[in-house]
PDB file of C-alpha atoms in Angstrom:
ATOM      1  CA  UNK A   1     -57.066  24.722  17.769  1.00 68.00           C
ATOM      2  CA  UNK A   2     -60.106  25.942  19.665  1.00 70.00           C
ATOM      3  CA  UNK A   3     -62.805  27.704  17.697  1.00 82.00           C
ATOM      4  CA  UNK A   4     -65.745  29.816  18.859  1.00 87.00           C
ATOM      5  CA  UNK A   5     -68.731  30.479  16.623  1.00 85.00           C
ATOM      6  CA  UNK A   6     -71.727  32.690  17.301  1.00 87.00           C
ATOM      7  CA  UNK A   7     -74.910  32.042  15.396  1.00 78.00           C
ATOM      8  CA  UNK A   8     -75.158  35.096  13.285  1.00 71.00           C
ATOM      9  CA  UNK A   9     -73.388  38.330  12.726  1.00 78.00           C
ATOM     10  CA  UNK A  10     -76.585  40.320  13.271  1.00 90.00           C
ATOM     11  CA  UNK A  11     -79.999  39.654  14.736  1.00 93.00           C
ATOM     12  CA  UNK A  12     -83.012  41.961  14.491  1.00 95.00           C
ATOM     13  CA  UNK A  13     -86.018  41.434  16.730  1.00 95.00           C
ATOM     14  CA  UNK A  14     -89.099  43.364  17.731  1.00 97.00           C
ATOM     15  CA  UNK A  15     -89.306  45.025  21.134  1.00 97.00           C
ATOM     16  CA  UNK A  16     -90.896  42.768  23.721  1.00 97.00           C
ATOM     17  CA  UNK A  17     -89.808  39.536  22.053  1.00 97.00           C
ATOM     18  CA  UNK A  18     -87.181  37.109  23.325  1.00 97.00           C
ATOM     19  CA  UNK A  19     -83.767  37.246  21.690  1.00 96.00           C
ATOM     20  CA  UNK A  20     -81.790  34.003  21.545  1.00 96.00           C
ATOM     21  CA  UNK A  21     -78.089  34.060  20.731  1.00 96.00           C
ATOM     22  CA  UNK A  22     -75.988  30.961  20.178  1.00 95.00           C
ATOM     23  CA  UNK A  23     -72.353  30.219  20.976  1.00 94.00           C
ATOM     24  CA  UNK A  24     -70.733  27.017  19.734  1.00 93.00           C
ATOM     25  CA  UNK A  25     -67.222  25.916  20.559  1.00 91.00           C
ATOM     26  CA  UNK A  26     -65.096  23.131  19.114  1.00 87.00           C
ATOM     27  CA  UNK A  27     -61.933  21.214  19.857  1.00 83.00           C
ATOM     28  CA  UNK A  28     -61.992  21.650  23.622  1.00 81.00           C
ATOM     29  CA  UNK A  29     -64.177  21.515  26.725  1.00 84.00           C
ATOM     30  CA  UNK A  30     -64.169  24.667  28.873  1.00 88.00           C
ATOM     31  CA  UNK A  31     -65.151  24.353  32.509  1.00 88.00           C
ATOM     32  CA  UNK A  32     -67.211  27.540  32.272  1.00 91.00           C
ATOM     33  CA  UNK A  33     -68.240  30.209  29.828  1.00 92.00           C
ATOM     34  CA  UNK A  34     -68.802  33.946  30.119  1.00 95.00           C
ATOM     35  CA  UNK A  35     -71.022  36.348  28.201  1.00 96.00           C
ATOM     36  CA  UNK A  36     -70.195  40.010  27.650  1.00 97.00           C
ATOM     37  CA  UNK A  37     -72.005  42.992  26.166  1.00 98.00           C
ATOM     38  CA  UNK A  38     -70.171  45.528  24.019  1.00 97.00           C
ATOM     39  CA  UNK A  39     -71.503  48.882  22.856  1.00 96.00           C
ATOM     40  CA  UNK A  40     -69.915  50.653  19.853  1.00 93.00           C
ATOM     41  CA  UNK A  41     -66.552  52.192  20.694  1.00 91.00           C
ATOM     42  CA  UNK A  42     -66.591  50.820  24.266  1.00 94.00           C
ATOM     43  CA  UNK A  43     -64.917  47.921  26.022  1.00 95.00           C
ATOM     44  CA  UNK A  44     -66.901  44.736  26.719  1.00 97.00           C
ATOM     45  CA  UNK A  45     -68.872  44.514  29.964  1.00 97.00           C
ATOM     46  CA  UNK A  46     -69.294  41.236  31.839  1.00 95.00           C
ATOM     47  CA  UNK A  47     -72.847  39.899  32.088  1.00 96.00           C
ATOM     48  CA  UNK A  48     -72.960  36.286  33.246  1.00 94.00           C
ATOM     49  CA  UNK A  49     -70.778  33.263  33.951  1.00 93.00           C
ATOM     50  CA  UNK A  50     -72.076  29.703  33.762  1.00 94.00           C
ATOM     51  CA  UNK A  51     -70.161  26.618  34.895  1.00 92.00           C
ATOM     52  CA  UNK A  52     -70.192  23.191  33.271  1.00 90.00           C
ATOM     53  CA  UNK A  53     -72.196  21.708  36.145  1.00 91.00           C
ATOM     54  CA  UNK A  54     -74.890  24.383  35.816  1.00 92.00           C
ATOM     55  CA  UNK A  55     -77.514  23.840  33.183  1.00 85.00           C
ATOM     56  CA  UNK A  56     -78.993  27.309  33.471  1.00 95.00           C
ATOM     57  CA  UNK A  57     -78.188  30.706  35.004  1.00 95.00           C
ATOM     58  CA  UNK A  58     -80.481  33.716  35.293  1.00 96.00           C
ATOM     59  CA  UNK A  59     -79.996  37.406  35.984  1.00 94.00           C
ATOM     60  CA  UNK A  60     -83.015  39.665  35.689  1.00 96.00           C
ATOM     61  CA  UNK A  61     -84.163  39.351  32.045  1.00 97.00           C
ATOM     62  CA  UNK A  62     -81.088  37.356  31.023  1.00 97.00           C
ATOM     63  CA  UNK A  63     -80.829  33.579  30.909  1.00 97.00           C
ATOM     64  CA  UNK A  64     -77.861  31.469  29.874  1.00 97.00           C
ATOM     65  CA  UNK A  65     -77.719  27.724  29.278  1.00 96.00           C
ATOM     66  CA  UNK A  66     -74.654  25.531  28.848  1.00 94.00           C
ATOM     67  CA  UNK A  67     -74.828  22.161  27.090  1.00 92.00           C
ATOM     68  CA  UNK A  68     -71.459  20.459  27.295  1.00 90.00           C
ATOM     69  CA  UNK A  69     -72.662  17.562  25.118  1.00 91.00           C
ATOM     70  CA  UNK A  70     -73.648  19.841  22.261  1.00 91.00           C
ATOM     71  CA  UNK A  71     -70.702  22.175  23.051  1.00 92.00           C
ATOM     72  CA  UNK A  72     -73.114  25.059  22.991  1.00 93.00           C
ATOM     73  CA  UNK A  73     -74.315  27.951  25.124  1.00 94.00           C
ATOM     74  CA  UNK A  74     -77.553  29.827  24.534  1.00 96.00           C
ATOM     75  CA  UNK A  75     -78.069  33.404  25.718  1.00 97.00           C
ATOM     76  CA  UNK A  76     -81.632  34.674  26.031  1.00 97.00           C
ATOM     77  CA  UNK A  77     -82.936  38.189  26.630  1.00 97.00           C
ATOM     78  CA  UNK A  78     -86.629  38.163  27.489  1.00 97.00           C
ATOM     79  CA  UNK A  79     -88.955  41.155  27.048  1.00 97.00           C
ATOM     80  CA  UNK A  80     -86.267  42.803  24.931  1.00 97.00           C
ATOM     81  CA  UNK A  81     -85.938  46.595  24.845  1.00 97.00           C
ATOM     82  CA  UNK A  82     -84.229  48.946  22.385  1.00 97.00           C
ATOM     83  CA  UNK A  83     -81.630  49.587  25.135  1.00 97.00           C
ATOM     84  CA  UNK A  84     -80.586  45.939  24.786  1.00 98.00           C
ATOM     85  CA  UNK A  85     -79.227  46.704  21.305  1.00 98.00           C
ATOM     86  CA  UNK A  86     -75.508  45.908  21.394  1.00 97.00           C
ATOM     87  CA  UNK A  87     -73.007  43.237  20.408  1.00 96.00           C
ATOM     88  CA  UNK A  88     -72.957  40.179  22.639  1.00 97.00           C
ATOM     89  CA  UNK A  89     -69.803  38.122  22.967  1.00 96.00           C
ATOM     90  CA  UNK A  90     -69.300  34.676  24.409  1.00 95.00           C
ATOM     91  CA  UNK A  91     -65.932  33.935  26.001  1.00 93.00           C
ATOM     92  CA  UNK A  92     -64.959  30.529  27.254  1.00 90.00           C
ATOM     93  CA  UNK A  93     -61.557  30.293  28.919  1.00 87.00           C
ATOM     94  CA  UNK A  94     -58.689  28.565  27.176  1.00 84.00           C
ATOM     95  CA  UNK A  95     -55.892  27.801  29.542  1.00 81.00           C
ATOM     96  CA  UNK A  96     -55.276  30.953  31.518  1.00 81.00           C
ATOM     97  CA  UNK A  97     -56.793  33.359  29.028  1.00 85.00           C
ATOM     98  CA  UNK A  98     -60.167  33.858  27.373  1.00 89.00           C
ATOM     99  CA  UNK A  99     -61.147  33.257  23.775  1.00 89.00           C
ATOM    100  CA  UNK A 100     -63.827  35.561  22.473  1.00 93.00           C
ATOM    101  CA  UNK A 101     -66.306  34.698  19.768  1.00 90.00           C
ATOM    102  CA  UNK A 102     -66.905  37.137  16.901  1.00 92.00           C
ATOM    103  CA  UNK A 103     -70.058  38.425  18.591  1.00 94.00           C
ATOM    104  CA  UNK A 104     -73.659  38.806  17.533  1.00 95.00           C
ATOM    105  CA  UNK A 105     -74.933  42.325  16.915  1.00 95.00           C
ATOM    106  CA  UNK A 106     -78.452  42.534  18.319  1.00 96.00           C
ATOM    107  CA  UNK A 107     -80.855  45.250  17.237  1.00 97.00           C
ATOM    108  CA  UNK A 108     -84.150  45.553  19.108  1.00 97.00           C
ATOM    109  CA  UNK A 109     -86.617  47.494  17.007  1.00 95.00           C
ATOM    110  CA  UNK A 110     -89.283  49.647  18.689  1.00 92.00           C
TER     111      UNK A 110
ATOM    112  CA  UNK B   1     -63.977  55.989  39.562  1.00 54.00           C
ATOM    113  CA  UNK B   2     -61.741  52.963  40.118  1.00 76.00           C
ATOM    114  CA  UNK B   3     -62.277  51.163  36.837  1.00 94.00           C
ATOM    115  CA  UNK B   4     -59.670  50.241  34.243  1.00 97.00           C
ATOM    116  CA  UNK B   5     -58.304  53.274  32.433  1.00 97.00           C
ATOM    117  CA  UNK B   6     -56.400  53.400  29.163  1.00 98.00           C
ATOM    118  CA  UNK B   7     -54.410  56.158  27.568  1.00 97.00           C
ATOM    119  CA  UNK B   8     -54.488  57.526  24.942  1.00 97.00           C
ATOM    120  CA  UNK B   9     -58.008  56.821  23.770  1.00 97.00           C
ATOM    121  CA  UNK B  10     -57.065  57.567  20.175  1.00 97.00           C
ATOM    122  CA  UNK B  11     -53.732  57.566  18.392  1.00 98.00           C
ATOM    123  CA  UNK B  12     -53.029  58.356  14.759  1.00 98.00           C
ATOM    124  CA  UNK B  13     -49.535  57.629  13.553  1.00 98.00           C
ATOM    125  CA  UNK B  14     -47.588  57.172  10.361  1.00 97.00           C
ATOM    126  CA  UNK B  15     -46.338  53.809   9.256  1.00 97.00           C
ATOM    127  CA  UNK B  16     -42.956  53.027  10.732  1.00 97.00           C
ATOM    128  CA  UNK B  17     -43.423  55.055  13.921  1.00 98.00           C
ATOM    129  CA  UNK B  18     -43.456  53.568  17.413  1.00 98.00           C
ATOM    130  CA  UNK B  19     -46.481  53.888  19.675  1.00 98.00           C
ATOM    131  CA  UNK B  20     -47.040  53.113  23.338  1.00 98.00           C
ATOM    132  CA  UNK B  21     -50.301  52.516  25.174  1.00 98.00           C
ATOM    133  CA  UNK B  22     -50.791  52.594  28.909  1.00 98.00           C
ATOM    134  CA  UNK B  23     -53.271  50.682  31.040  1.00 98.00           C
ATOM    135  CA  UNK B  24     -54.056  51.309  34.698  1.00 97.00           C
ATOM    136  CA  UNK B  25     -55.959  48.282  36.043  1.00 96.00           C
ATOM    137  CA  UNK B  26     -58.212  48.051  39.059  1.00 94.00           C
ATOM    138  CA  UNK B  27     -55.710  48.283  41.904  1.00 90.00           C
ATOM    139  CA  UNK B  28     -56.492  45.038  43.719  1.00 87.00           C
ATOM    140  CA  UNK B  29     -56.513  42.902  40.567  1.00 91.00           C
ATOM    141  CA  UNK B  30     -53.611  40.522  40.097  1.00 89.00           C
ATOM    142  CA  UNK B  31     -54.075  39.788  36.414  1.00 93.00           C
ATOM    143  CA  UNK B  32     -53.885  42.102  33.441  1.00 95.00           C
ATOM    144  CA  UNK B  33     -54.708  41.187  29.855  1.00 96.00           C
ATOM    145  CA  UNK B  34     -54.144  42.898  26.537  1.00 97.00           C
ATOM    146  CA  UNK B  35     -56.460  42.218  23.612  1.00 97.00           C
ATOM    147  CA  UNK B  36     -56.702  43.598  20.089  1.00 97.00           C
ATOM    148  CA  UNK B  37     -60.030  44.056  18.313  1.00 97.00           C
ATOM    149  CA  UNK B  38     -60.749  44.901  14.696  1.00 95.00           C
ATOM    150  CA  UNK B  39     -64.107  45.934  13.284  1.00 91.00           C
ATOM    151  CA  UNK B  40     -66.683  43.150  13.340  1.00 88.00           C
ATOM    152  CA  UNK B  41     -64.453  40.759  15.270  1.00 91.00           C
ATOM    153  CA  UNK B  42     -64.250  39.718  18.887  1.00 93.00           C
ATOM    154  CA  UNK B  43     -61.261  40.671  21.029  1.00 95.00           C
ATOM    155  CA  UNK B  44     -58.120  38.699  20.151  1.00 94.00           C
ATOM    156  CA  UNK B  45     -55.788  37.714  22.983  1.00 94.00           C
ATOM    157  CA  UNK B  46     -52.302  39.269  22.897  1.00 95.00           C
ATOM    158  CA  UNK B  47     -50.700  38.694  26.294  1.00 95.00           C
ATOM    159  CA  UNK B  48     -51.343  38.591  30.029  1.00 94.00           C
ATOM    160  CA  UNK B  49     -49.561  39.306  33.292  1.00 94.00           C
ATOM    161  CA  UNK B  50     -49.897  37.748  36.713  1.00 92.00           C
ATOM    162  CA  UNK B  51     -48.682  40.575  38.938  1.00 90.00           C
ATOM    163  CA  UNK B  52     -45.448  41.688  37.222  1.00 90.00           C
ATOM    164  CA  UNK B  53     -44.746  38.414  35.408  1.00 91.00           C
ATOM    165  CA  UNK B  54     -45.694  38.110  31.749  1.00 90.00           C
ATOM    166  CA  UNK B  55     -46.942  34.541  31.635  1.00 90.00           C
ATOM    167  CA  UNK B  56     -48.231  34.109  28.116  1.00 89.00           C
ATOM    168  CA  UNK B  57     -47.950  35.753  24.727  1.00 90.00           C
ATOM    169  CA  UNK B  58     -50.032  34.935  21.699  1.00 90.00           C
ATOM    170  CA  UNK B  59     -48.143  33.205  18.914  1.00 85.00           C
ATOM    171  CA  UNK B  60     -49.732  35.802  16.649  1.00 76.00           C
ATOM    172  CA  UNK B  61     -47.844  38.560  18.439  1.00 82.00           C
ATOM    173  CA  UNK B  62     -44.917  39.655  16.330  1.00 86.00           C
ATOM    174  CA  UNK B  63     -41.556  40.741  17.726  1.00 91.00           C
ATOM    175  CA  UNK B  64     -42.581  44.346  17.112  1.00 95.00           C
ATOM    176  CA  UNK B  65     -44.963  44.109  20.066  1.00 95.00           C
ATOM    177  CA  UNK B  66     -43.733  44.270  23.643  1.00 95.00           C
ATOM    178  CA  UNK B  67     -45.551  44.659  26.919  1.00 96.00           C
ATOM    179  CA  UNK B  68     -44.445  45.372  30.456  1.00 95.00           C
ATOM    180  CA  UNK B  69     -46.021  45.586  33.854  1.00 94.00           C
ATOM    181  CA  UNK B  70     -43.392  46.960  36.216  1.00 89.00           C
ATOM    182  CA  UNK B  71     -44.096  46.348  39.898  1.00 85.00           C
ATOM    183  CA  UNK B  72     -47.346  44.659  39.037  1.00 83.00           C
ATOM    184  CA  UNK B  73     -49.217  47.926  38.682  1.00 90.00           C
ATOM    185  CA  UNK B  74     -49.846  49.726  35.379  1.00 95.00           C
ATOM    186  CA  UNK B  75     -48.898  48.131  32.078  1.00 97.00           C
ATOM    187  CA  UNK B  76     -47.597  49.440  28.768  1.00 97.00           C
ATOM    188  CA  UNK B  77     -47.940  47.959  25.306  1.00 97.00           C
ATOM    189  CA  UNK B  78     -45.456  49.194  22.726  1.00 97.00           C
ATOM    190  CA  UNK B  79     -45.659  48.622  18.999  1.00 97.00           C
ATOM    191  CA  UNK B  80     -42.484  49.330  17.083  1.00 97.00           C
ATOM    192  CA  UNK B  81     -42.315  50.153  13.381  1.00 97.00           C
ATOM    193  CA  UNK B  82     -46.086  50.262  13.046  1.00 97.00           C
ATOM    194  CA  UNK B  83     -47.756  48.828   9.964  1.00 96.00           C
ATOM    195  CA  UNK B  84     -51.202  49.582   8.548  1.00 96.00           C
ATOM    196  CA  UNK B  85     -52.333  46.138   9.674  1.00 95.00           C
ATOM    197  CA  UNK B  86     -51.766  47.213  13.275  1.00 96.00           C
ATOM    198  CA  UNK B  87     -54.751  49.561  13.047  1.00 97.00           C
ATOM    199  CA  UNK B  88     -57.206  48.273  15.651  1.00 97.00           C
ATOM    200  CA  UNK B  89     -58.659  48.875  19.083  1.00 97.00           C
ATOM    201  CA  UNK B  90     -56.277  47.782  21.831  1.00 98.00           C
ATOM    202  CA  UNK B  91     -58.151  46.696  24.931  1.00 98.00           C
ATOM    203  CA  UNK B  92     -56.817  46.178  28.420  1.00 98.00           C
ATOM    204  CA  UNK B  93     -58.649  44.139  31.045  1.00 97.00           C
ATOM    205  CA  UNK B  94     -57.934  43.199  34.634  1.00 95.00           C
ATOM    206  CA  UNK B  95     -59.289  40.580  37.000  1.00 93.00           C
ATOM    207  CA  UNK B  96     -58.684  38.710  40.201  1.00 88.00           C
ATOM    208  CA  UNK B  97     -58.288  35.196  38.913  1.00 78.00           C
ATOM    209  CA  UNK B  98     -59.399  33.211  41.947  1.00 75.00           C
ATOM    210  CA  UNK B  99     -60.565  29.625  42.048  1.00 70.00           C
ATOM    211  CA  UNK B 100     -59.934  29.182  38.357  1.00 67.00           C
ATOM    212  CA  UNK B 101     -62.328  31.885  37.187  1.00 75.00           C
ATOM    213  CA  UNK B 102     -62.418  35.631  36.880  1.00 81.00           C
ATOM    214  CA  UNK B 103     -64.630  38.123  35.133  1.00 90.00           C
ATOM    215  CA  UNK B 104     -62.722  40.589  33.028  1.00 94.00           C
ATOM    216  CA  UNK B 105     -63.074  44.320  33.636  1.00 95.00           C
ATOM    217  CA  UNK B 106     -62.214  46.130  30.420  1.00 97.00           C
ATOM    218  CA  UNK B 107     -61.042  49.647  29.822  1.00 97.00           C
ATOM    219  CA  UNK B 108     -62.507  51.767  27.056  1.00 96.00           C
ATOM    220  CA  UNK B 109     -59.675  50.887  24.727  1.00 97.00           C
ATOM    221  CA  UNK B 110     -57.019  52.736  22.750  1.00 98.00           C
ATOM    222  CA  UNK B 111     -57.866  53.073  19.080  1.00 97.00           C
ATOM    223  CA  UNK B 112     -54.831  53.052  16.798  1.00 98.00           C
ATOM    224  CA  UNK B 113     -54.903  54.284  13.216  1.00 98.00           C
ATOM    225  CA  UNK B 114     -51.763  53.765  11.152  1.00 98.00           C
ATOM    226  CA  UNK B 115     -51.613  55.895   8.002  1.00 96.00           C
TER     227      UNK B 115
END
């Protein structure tokens, strides 16, 4: 069955640095992949979608890459701020629904 | 505000009782999903509707769980004979699934605690 892994349960970085989060998937090949942000006690919020024919996608300080050979997506936040502290989830589709990874909890320290 | 709304936000119940959650999706969205999320985990797919038709249910979903979406509008998720293992956040999301993709718009969730 399909499996989604995210690099680490928690990641602490200093304000101003670039945060890099990893999403690896196995046993299938999604045509695209989404990233969501989730704050404690809230529902996830959509951030970016990247398709298999796109190597890179940017939105303000966010950048996502998608390597279908490695079966991996990288999510970068540049010039990180304490307000970026949250859990970030990757979600490739599987059939007609979406499979969410366990998430990486990012803490940006002032 | 025309986002996805869920009710109730919190529910505490005793084991063995039935509970029902309601989700009002964004009105023009044709798809509605239910997910369950426990602490430290990502959302786990339960079921989804295309308009009023329930098209897929997770194999993990026991017979105690049932969902409806009458007339393709709001949806309800009922859990019968609740167990302590049902304690979780139940999330509803809607989308217009067009061209094979669709970003999910989530509600704030209904947190269930089974004592």
